[in-house]
């Protein structure tokens, strides 16, 4: 289900506990996401801010816990840099209203907490966006006022073993439960379907021999 909007990369795995230990070391650096992304809505959720001025003089890619994951991926349009990496923190009962993302075309989602990945991602029909529906497939973000069962399609559950590629041009949202939800996100600027083709052909992933 949802093969047209998510792709679980069973070709590779990641170490969730290793990322949890990394998050524990940097979680005090969480700030409002709008302080990191100028086009983000203030007050939605927090994200870890790592730059050379605020923690050990290092950025995300200076840490092997992050760089060794990023090195697995080979996008075409934009090389993955520190600015394309985020650790997002959703507080208990936070709701991210149905929306599409701006700028990026896809995202690699890697759950850190809770251990089971927490609440999954809700998908919706475009019609839930109302007057913002024309913004789908543009570089502008479209946002609905909230969950609506009429346009709700279903929920996907993320793997805590394999990274998952998600099409950010599909209307999606999150209704968190009573636990803090922490994810590593890696933004991709190639189209979702093109990236899936490159994964299947072996061009997107760098798989090291053990």
Coordinates of C-alpha atoms in Angstrom, one line a residue:
X1 CA 0.0 0.0 0.0
X2 CA 1.1 3.6 -0.8
X3 CA 3.8 2.3 -3.2
X4 CA 3.2 5.5 -5.2
X5 CA 4.2 7.7 -2.4
X6 CA 6.6 5.8 -0.1
X7 CA 9.5 3.4 -0.7
X8 CA 11.1 1.4 2.1
X9 CA 14.7 0.9 1.2
X10 CA 15.1 -2.7 2.2
X11 CA 18.4 -2.7 0.4
X12 CA 20.0 -1.0 3.4
X13 CA 19.6 -0.8 7.2
X14 CA 20.4 1.8 9.9
X15 CA 21.2 1.6 13.6
X16 CA 18.3 3.3 15.4
X17 CA 20.0 2.9 18.9
X18 CA 23.1 4.6 17.6
X19 CA 21.1 7.6 16.4
X20 CA 19.2 7.7 19.7
X21 CA 22.5 7.9 21.6
X22 CA 23.5 10.8 19.2
X23 CA 20.2 12.6 19.8
X24 CA 20.7 12.3 23.6
X25 CA 24.0 14.2 23.2
X26 CA 22.5 17.0 21.2
X27 CA 18.8 17.3 22.2
X28 CA 19.5 20.4 24.3
X29 CA 20.2 22.2 21.0
X30 CA 16.5 22.0 19.9
X31 CA 15.1 25.3 18.6
X32 CA 11.9 26.3 16.8
X33 CA 12.2 25.0 13.2
X34 CA 11.5 28.5 11.8
X35 CA 14.9 29.5 13.2
X36 CA 16.5 27.0 10.8
X37 CA 14.2 27.2 7.8
X38 CA 13.2 30.8 6.9
X39 CA 10.0 29.6 5.1
X40 CA 8.9 27.3 7.9
X41 CA 5.9 28.3 10.1
X42 CA 6.9 29.5 13.5
X43 CA 5.7 27.4 16.4
X44 CA 5.1 24.1 14.6
X45 CA 7.8 21.9 16.0
X46 CA 11.4 22.0 17.1
X47 CA 14.6 20.8 15.4
X48 CA 18.2 20.2 16.4
X49 CA 20.4 23.1 15.4
X50 CA 24.0 22.1 14.8
X51 CA 26.5 24.5 13.5
X52 CA 30.1 25.3 14.0
X53 CA 29.3 28.0 16.6
X54 CA 27.0 26.1 19.0
X55 CA 28.3 22.6 19.6
X56 CA 31.8 21.2 19.6
X57 CA 32.5 23.3 16.5
X58 CA 30.8 20.7 14.4
X59 CA 27.9 20.3 12.0
X60 CA 25.8 17.2 11.1
X61 CA 28.2 15.8 8.6
X62 CA 31.1 16.0 11.0
X63 CA 29.6 13.2 13.0
X64 CA 29.9 9.6 11.7
X65 CA 26.5 8.7 13.1
X66 CA 25.1 11.0 10.4
X67 CA 27.7 11.1 7.7
X68 CA 27.8 7.3 7.4
X69 CA 24.1 7.3 6.6
X70 CA 24.3 10.2 4.2
X71 CA 27.1 8.6 2.3
X72 CA 24.7 5.8 1.3
X73 CA 22.7 8.2 -0.9
X74 CA 23.5 9.7 -4.3
X75 CA 20.9 12.3 -5.5
X76 CA 21.3 14.0 -8.8
X77 CA 20.1 17.5 -8.5
X78 CA 21.6 18.5 -5.2
X79 CA 24.3 16.9 -3.2
X80 CA 23.3 16.3 0.4
X81 CA 24.8 19.0 2.7
X82 CA 24.4 20.0 6.3
X83 CA 21.5 22.3 5.3
X84 CA 19.5 19.3 3.9
X85 CA 19.7 17.3 7.2
X86 CA 17.3 17.8 10.1
X87 CA 16.5 16.0 13.3
X88 CA 12.9 17.0 14.0
X89 CA 11.2 16.8 17.4
X90 CA 7.4 16.5 17.7
X91 CA 6.0 16.9 21.2
X92 CA 3.3 14.6 22.5
X93 CA -0.1 15.2 20.9
X94 CA 1.4 17.6 18.3
X95 CA -0.6 17.7 15.0
X96 CA 1.1 18.6 11.8
X97 CA -1.9 19.5 9.6
X98 CA -2.3 18.0 6.1
X99 CA 0.2 19.7 3.8
X100 CA 2.8 19.4 1.0
X101 CA 6.4 20.5 1.5
X102 CA 8.0 23.5 -0.2
X103 CA 11.1 23.2 -2.3
X104 CA 12.1 19.6 -1.7
X105 CA 10.5 16.8 -3.8
X106 CA 11.1 13.9 -1.5
X107 CA 12.5 13.1 2.0
X108 CA 14.3 10.2 3.5
X109 CA 12.7 9.5 6.9
X110 CA 14.6 7.7 9.6
X111 CA 12.8 7.2 12.9
X112 CA 14.9 7.6 16.1
X113 CA 12.2 7.8 18.8
X114 CA 10.1 6.2 20.0
X115 CA 11.6 2.7 19.6
X116 CA 8.7 1.5 17.4
X117 CA 8.8 4.7 15.3
X118 CA 5.7 6.2 16.9
X119 CA 2.8 7.5 15.0
X120 CA 2.9 7.0 11.2
X121 CA 2.2 9.4 8.4
X122 CA -1.3 10.2 7.3
X123 CA -2.1 10.7 3.6
X124 CA -4.9 12.7 2.2
X125 CA -6.6 13.5 -1.1
X126 CA -5.5 16.8 -2.6
X127 CA -9.0 18.2 -2.2
X128 CA -8.4 18.7 1.6
X129 CA -6.2 21.6 0.7
X130 CA -9.2 23.7 -0.6
X131 CA -7.9 27.0 -2.1
X132 CA -4.3 25.8 -1.6
X133 CA -4.8 22.8 -3.9
X134 CA -3.2 24.6 -6.9
X135 CA 0.1 24.7 -4.9
X136 CA 0.6 21.0 -5.2
X137 CA 3.6 20.2 -7.4
X138 CA 4.9 23.7 -7.0
X139 CA 7.7 25.1 -4.8
X140 CA 5.2 26.6 -2.4
X141 CA 3.8 24.9 0.7
X142 CA 0.1 24.1 0.8
X143 CA -1.6 23.6 4.2
X144 CA -5.0 22.4 5.3
X145 CA -6.7 23.6 8.5
X146 CA -6.7 20.1 10.1
X147 CA -7.5 16.4 9.7
X148 CA -10.7 15.6 7.8
X149 CA -11.9 12.1 7.7
X150 CA -13.7 12.7 4.4
X151 CA -10.3 13.2 2.6
X152 CA -8.2 10.8 4.7
X153 CA -6.7 8.0 2.7
X154 CA -4.8 6.0 5.3
X155 CA -1.6 5.9 7.5
X156 CA 1.7 4.4 6.7
X157 CA 4.0 3.1 9.4
X158 CA 7.7 3.8 9.0
X159 CA 10.3 1.1 9.4
X160 CA 12.8 1.4 12.3
X161 CA 15.3 -0.9 10.4
X162 CA 15.3 0.6 6.9
X163 CA 15.2 4.2 5.8
X164 CA 12.0 5.2 3.9
X165 CA 11.8 7.6 0.9
X166 CA 8.6 9.7 0.9
X167 CA 7.0 11.8 -1.8
X168 CA 6.6 15.3 -0.2
X169 CA 4.3 16.5 -3.0
X170 CA 1.6 14.1 -1.7
X171 CA -0.6 15.6 0.9
X172 CA 0.5 14.3 4.3
X173 CA 0.3 15.0 8.0
X174 CA 1.0 13.6 11.5
X175 CA -1.3 13.2 14.5
X176 CA 1.2 12.4 17.3
X177 CA 0.4 10.2 20.3
X178 CA 1.5 10.8 23.9
X179 CA 5.2 10.2 23.1
X180 CA 7.9 12.5 21.8
X181 CA 8.6 11.7 18.1
X182 CA 12.1 12.2 16.9
X183 CA 13.2 11.6 13.2
X184 CA 16.2 12.1 11.1
X185 CA 15.1 13.7 7.8
X186 CA 17.3 14.0 4.7
X187 CA 15.8 16.3 2.0
X188 CA 16.0 15.1 -1.6
X189 CA 15.4 17.5 -4.6
X190 CA 14.9 14.8 -7.3
X191 CA 11.4 13.7 -8.0
X192 CA 10.2 10.8 -5.9
X193 CA 9.5 8.5 -8.8
X194 CA 12.9 9.2 -10.4
X195 CA 14.6 8.4 -7.2
X196 CA 12.8 5.1 -6.8
X197 CA 13.9 4.1 -10.3
X198 CA 17.5 4.9 -9.4
X199 CA 17.2 2.9 -6.1
X200 CA 16.0 -0.1 -8.1
X201 CA 18.7 0.3 -10.7
X202 CA 21.4 0.5 -8.1
X203 CA 22.4 4.1 -9.0
X204 CA 21.1 5.9 -5.9
X205 CA 22.5 3.7 -3.1
X206 CA 26.1 3.2 -2.3
X207 CA 26.2 -0.2 -0.6
X208 CA 29.5 -1.1 0.9
X209 CA 30.6 -4.7 0.9
X210 CA 30.8 -6.2 4.4

